[in-house]
Coordinates of C-alpha atoms in Angstrom, one line a residue:
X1 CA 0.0 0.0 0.0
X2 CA 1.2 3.4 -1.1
X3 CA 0.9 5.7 1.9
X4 CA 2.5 8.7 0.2
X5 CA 0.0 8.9 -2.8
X6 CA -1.9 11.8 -0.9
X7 CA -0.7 15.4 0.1
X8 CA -1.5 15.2 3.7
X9 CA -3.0 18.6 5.4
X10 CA -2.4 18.0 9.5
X11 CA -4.6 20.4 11.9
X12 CA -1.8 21.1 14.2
X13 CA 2.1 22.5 14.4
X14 CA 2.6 20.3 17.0
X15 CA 6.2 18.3 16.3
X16 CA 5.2 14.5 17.8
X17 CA 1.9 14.6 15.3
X18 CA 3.9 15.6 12.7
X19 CA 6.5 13.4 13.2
X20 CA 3.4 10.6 13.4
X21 CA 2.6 11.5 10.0
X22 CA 5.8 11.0 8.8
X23 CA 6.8 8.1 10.6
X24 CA 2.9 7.0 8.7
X25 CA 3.1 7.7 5.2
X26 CA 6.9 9.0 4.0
X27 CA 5.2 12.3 3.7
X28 CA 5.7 15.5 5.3
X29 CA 2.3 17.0 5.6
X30 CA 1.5 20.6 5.5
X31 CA 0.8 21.6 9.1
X32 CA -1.6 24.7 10.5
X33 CA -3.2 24.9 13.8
X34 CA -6.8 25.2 14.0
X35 CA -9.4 24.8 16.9
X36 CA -10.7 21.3 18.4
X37 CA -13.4 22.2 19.0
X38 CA -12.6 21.0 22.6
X39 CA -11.6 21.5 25.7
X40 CA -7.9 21.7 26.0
X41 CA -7.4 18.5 28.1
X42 CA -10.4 16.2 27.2
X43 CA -11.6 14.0 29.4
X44 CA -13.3 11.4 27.4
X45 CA -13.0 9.2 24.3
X46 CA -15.9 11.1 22.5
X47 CA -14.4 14.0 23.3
X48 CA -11.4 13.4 22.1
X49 CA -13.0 11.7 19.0
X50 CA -14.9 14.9 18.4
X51 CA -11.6 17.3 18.8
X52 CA -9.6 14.8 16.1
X53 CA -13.1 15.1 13.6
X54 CA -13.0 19.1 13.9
X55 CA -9.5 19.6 13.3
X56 CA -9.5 17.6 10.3
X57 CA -12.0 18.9 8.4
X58 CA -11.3 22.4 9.1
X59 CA -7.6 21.7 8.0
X60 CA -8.8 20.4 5.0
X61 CA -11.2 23.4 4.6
X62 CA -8.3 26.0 4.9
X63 CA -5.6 23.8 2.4
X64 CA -8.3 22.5 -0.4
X65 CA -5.3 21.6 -2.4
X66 CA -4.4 18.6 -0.1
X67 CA -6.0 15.0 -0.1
X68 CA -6.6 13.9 3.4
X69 CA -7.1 16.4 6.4
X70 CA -5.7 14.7 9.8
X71 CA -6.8 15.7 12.9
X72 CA -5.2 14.4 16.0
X73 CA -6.1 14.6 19.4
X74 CA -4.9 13.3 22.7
X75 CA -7.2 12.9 25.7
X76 CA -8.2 11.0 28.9
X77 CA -11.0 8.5 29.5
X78 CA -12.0 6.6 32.7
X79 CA -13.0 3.4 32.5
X80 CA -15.6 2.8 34.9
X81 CA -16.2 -0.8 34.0
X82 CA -13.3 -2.6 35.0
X83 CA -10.3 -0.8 36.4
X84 CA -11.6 2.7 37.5
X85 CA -8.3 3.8 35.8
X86 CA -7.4 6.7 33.8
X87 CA -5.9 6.4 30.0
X88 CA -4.5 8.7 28.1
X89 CA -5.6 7.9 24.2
X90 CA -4.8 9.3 21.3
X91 CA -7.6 9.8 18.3
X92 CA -6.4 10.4 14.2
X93 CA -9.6 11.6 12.5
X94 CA -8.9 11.5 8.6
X95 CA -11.4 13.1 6.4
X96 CA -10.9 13.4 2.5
X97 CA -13.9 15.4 1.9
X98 CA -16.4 12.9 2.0
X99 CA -15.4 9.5 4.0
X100 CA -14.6 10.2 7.8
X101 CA -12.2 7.3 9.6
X102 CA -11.0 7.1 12.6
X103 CA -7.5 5.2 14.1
X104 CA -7.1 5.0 17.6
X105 CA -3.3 4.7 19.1
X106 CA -2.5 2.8 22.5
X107 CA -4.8 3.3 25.6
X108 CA -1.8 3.6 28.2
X109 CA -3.0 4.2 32.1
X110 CA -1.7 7.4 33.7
X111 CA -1.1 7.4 37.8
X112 CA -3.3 8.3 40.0
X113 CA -1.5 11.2 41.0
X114 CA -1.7 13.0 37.8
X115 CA -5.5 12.1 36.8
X116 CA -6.4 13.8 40.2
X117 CA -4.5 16.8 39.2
X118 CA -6.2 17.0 36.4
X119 CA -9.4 16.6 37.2
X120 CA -8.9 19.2 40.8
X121 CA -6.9 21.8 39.2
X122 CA -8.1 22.1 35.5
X123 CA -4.9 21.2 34.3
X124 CA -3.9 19.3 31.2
X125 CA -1.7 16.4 31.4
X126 CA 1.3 17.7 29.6
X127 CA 1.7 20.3 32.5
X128 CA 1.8 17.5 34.8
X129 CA 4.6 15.5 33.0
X130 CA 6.5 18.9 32.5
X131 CA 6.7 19.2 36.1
X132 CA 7.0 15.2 37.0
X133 CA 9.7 15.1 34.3
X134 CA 11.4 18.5 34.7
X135 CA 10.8 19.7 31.6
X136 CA 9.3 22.0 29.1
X137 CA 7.0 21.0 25.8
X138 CA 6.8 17.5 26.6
X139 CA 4.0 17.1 24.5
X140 CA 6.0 18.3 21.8
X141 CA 8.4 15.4 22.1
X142 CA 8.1 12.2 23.6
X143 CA 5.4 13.1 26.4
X144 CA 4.0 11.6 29.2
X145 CA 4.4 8.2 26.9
X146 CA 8.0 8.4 27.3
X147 CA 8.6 9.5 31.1
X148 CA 6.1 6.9 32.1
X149 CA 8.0 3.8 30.2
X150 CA 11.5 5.6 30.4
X151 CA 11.5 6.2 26.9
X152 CA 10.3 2.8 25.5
X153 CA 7.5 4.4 24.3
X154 CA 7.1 7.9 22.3
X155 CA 4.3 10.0 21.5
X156 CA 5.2 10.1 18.1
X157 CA 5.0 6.4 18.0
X158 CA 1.4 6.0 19.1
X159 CA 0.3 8.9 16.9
X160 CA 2.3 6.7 13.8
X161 CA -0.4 3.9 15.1
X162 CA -3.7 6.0 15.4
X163 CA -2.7 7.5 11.4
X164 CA -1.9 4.6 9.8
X165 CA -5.3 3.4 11.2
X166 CA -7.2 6.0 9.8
X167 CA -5.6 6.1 6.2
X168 CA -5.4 2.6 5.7
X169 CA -9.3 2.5 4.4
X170 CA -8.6 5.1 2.1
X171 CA -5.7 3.9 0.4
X172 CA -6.6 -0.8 0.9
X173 CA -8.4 -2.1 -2.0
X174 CA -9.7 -4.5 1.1
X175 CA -11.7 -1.7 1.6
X176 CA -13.5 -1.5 -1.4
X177 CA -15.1 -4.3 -2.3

C-alpha cells in the first residue's frame, strides 16, 4: 500500500503529530493549527474523538489543495467498567472530503496522582509530566508516553499507530469491495 500517494494537510504544528505523520506515510504533511473544538485536556474518548473530527475537516477546509485532512487529538477517558483507571488515548480523525475514519493509538493508564491533578486543578496532562519530568514541551516530544516507560515508548510512536489506522481505508483495496 502506497501511503504517500496523498498530500496530507495535518490540523496542528505540534512536532510528535507531525512526526506521526511522517513516521505513517513517508510524507511531510503541510501543518496549520486550528481549533478542536474541545476542551484543551479532554476528558473522554468522545471528546477526544470529536476534537480529532473538527480539526480535520477544518484543516482540510483551509488547504483544499491537499488530499486527506488529519486531525489528531490526545485525551483522557476513565474506564468505569473494569479498572476505575485513567488512560491517556490518542484519536487520528482523517477526512478526504467525504469518507470520515477514525485510528485509535494505544490506551496507556496514567497514575493516580496525575488524573487527580487533572481533574482538581483544571490542568492538562502535559503540564503535569512537565513538572513530573522536569521539563518543558513535553507534548511536543516524547510526552508523558516516554517519562512513564522511560523512553520505550514515544508520543510520536502511538500517533504513527492511530494514522496509519485511519488512512489505511482510504488507500486498501480491502476496503472497497
Amino acid at each position: 500500500m502506497d501511503y504517500a500517494q496523498f498530500r496530507y494537510a495535518l490540523g496542528t504544528q505540534n512536532g510528535a503529530k507531525r512526526r506521526a505523520v511522517v513516521q505513517a506515510t513517508g510524507v511531510e504533511p503541510s501543518c496549520l493549527s486550528v481549533p478542536s473544538g474541545v476542551s484543551d485536556q479532554p476528558m473522554s474518548e468522545e471528546e477526544t474523538i470529536r476534537g480529532a473530527i473538527n480539526r480535520a475537516k477544518a484543516v482540510l477546509e483551509k488547504l483544499p489543495e491537499h488530499h486527506i485532512g488529519l486531525g489528531l487529538e490526545g485525551g483522557l477517558m476513565l474506564d468505569q467498567t473494569y479498572t476505575q483507571q485513567w488512560y491517556l488515548i490518542s484519536i487520528c480523525a482523517a477526512w478526504d472530503g467525504n469518507q470520515l475514519s477514525i485510528g485509535k493509538g494505544l490506551s496507556f493508564p496514567i497514575p493516580l496522582q496525575a488524573a487527580q491533578r487533572i481533574v482538581q486543578e483544571g490542568i492538562e496532562l502535559s503540564t503535569v509530566i512537565d513538572e513530573w519530568g522536569n521539563t518543558r514541551g513535553s507534548n511536543q516530544q516524547g510526552g508523558a508516553y516516554a517519562l512513564l516507560t522511560e523512553g520505550r515508548i514515544q508520543r510520536a510512536d502511538v500517533f504513527q499507530q492511530a494514522v496509519i489506522a485511519a488512512i489505511t481505508p482510504f488507500i486498501s483495496p480491502l476496503y472497497k469491495l
